[in-house]
Amino acid sequence: MSEQNSFTEMIYPARFTYKMMGDDTDSFRDSVKAVFVLKEVIDIQERRSSSGKYVSISITVDVENYNELRSFYEMISRIDGLKYHL
């Protein structure tokens, strides 16, 4: 099953956790949080790398449908300082 099929076949609304890794800066953190400013955040976790250069952020929200899920991914992909996201 392809990634898109697994997301389109999910039962919505669904609780979903977005995971991002990027530069350990206030700007990166603020940009990540700004993506979800209109959603009720269920959980947010941050973890700094051992070198202190990067931070991983996991944010859990309820998404209403596949289009909303994809929309968040698209906004995340445009964040300055983003290195990786799941």
Coordinates of C-alpha atoms in Angstrom, one line a residue:
M1 CA 0.0 0.0 0.0
S2 CA 1.4 3.4 -0.9
E3 CA 1.9 6.2 1.6
Q4 CA -0.9 8.2 0.1
N5 CA -3.3 5.3 0.2
S6 CA -2.7 4.7 3.8
F7 CA -3.5 8.3 4.6
T8 CA -6.5 8.5 2.4
E9 CA -7.9 5.3 3.9
M10 CA -7.5 6.5 7.5
I11 CA -10.8 7.1 9.3
Y12 CA -11.2 10.8 9.9
P13 CA -11.1 12.8 12.1
A14 CA -7.9 11.2 13.3
R15 CA -5.3 12.0 15.9
F16 CA -1.9 12.5 14.1
T17 CA 1.6 13.3 15.2
Y18 CA 3.8 15.4 13.0
K19 CA 7.6 15.0 13.6
M20 CA 10.1 17.6 12.5
M21 CA 13.8 18.1 13.0
G22 CA 15.6 21.4 12.4
D23 CA 17.9 24.0 13.7
D24 CA 17.8 24.5 17.4
T25 CA 16.6 28.1 17.2
D26 CA 13.7 30.1 18.5
S27 CA 12.8 31.0 14.9
F28 CA 12.5 27.3 13.9
R29 CA 10.4 26.5 17.0
D30 CA 8.1 29.5 16.4
S31 CA 7.7 28.6 12.8
V32 CA 6.7 25.0 13.7
K33 CA 4.2 26.2 16.2
A34 CA 2.7 28.8 13.8
V35 CA 1.7 26.0 11.4
F36 CA -0.7 24.7 14.1
V37 CA -1.8 28.0 15.5
L38 CA -5.4 27.4 14.5
K39 CA -5.6 23.9 15.8
E40 CA -5.9 22.6 19.4
V41 CA -2.6 21.0 20.1
I42 CA -3.0 17.7 22.0
D43 CA 0.6 17.2 22.8
I44 CA 3.9 18.9 21.9
Q45 CA 7.4 17.4 22.7
E46 CA 10.8 18.9 22.1
R47 CA 14.1 17.1 22.3
R48 CA 17.5 18.7 21.7
S49 CA 20.3 16.8 20.0
S50 CA 23.3 15.9 22.0
S51 CA 25.4 18.5 20.2
G52 CA 22.7 21.2 20.8
K53 CA 22.7 22.1 17.1
Y54 CA 19.3 20.5 16.3
V55 CA 15.9 20.0 17.9
S56 CA 13.2 17.5 17.2
I57 CA 9.6 18.6 17.7
S58 CA 6.6 16.3 17.8
I59 CA 3.1 17.9 17.6
T60 CA -0.1 15.9 17.9
V61 CA -3.3 17.3 16.6
D62 CA -6.7 16.0 15.4
V63 CA -7.0 16.3 11.6
E64 CA -10.4 16.5 10.0
N65 CA -9.5 14.9 6.6
Y66 CA -6.8 13.9 4.2
N67 CA -6.6 17.4 2.7
E68 CA -6.0 19.0 6.1
L69 CA -3.3 16.4 6.9
R70 CA -1.5 17.1 3.5
S71 CA -1.9 20.9 4.1
F72 CA 0.0 20.7 7.3
Y73 CA 2.8 18.7 5.6
E74 CA 3.0 21.3 2.9
M75 CA 3.3 24.2 5.4
I76 CA 5.9 22.2 7.4
S77 CA 8.0 21.6 4.3
R78 CA 8.5 25.4 3.8
I79 CA 9.9 26.1 7.3
D80 CA 13.3 27.7 7.3
G81 CA 15.8 25.5 9.2
L82 CA 13.9 22.3 8.6
K83 CA 16.2 19.3 8.1
Y84 CA 13.7 16.4 8.1
H85 CA 10.1 15.7 8.8
L86 CA 7.8 12.6 9.1

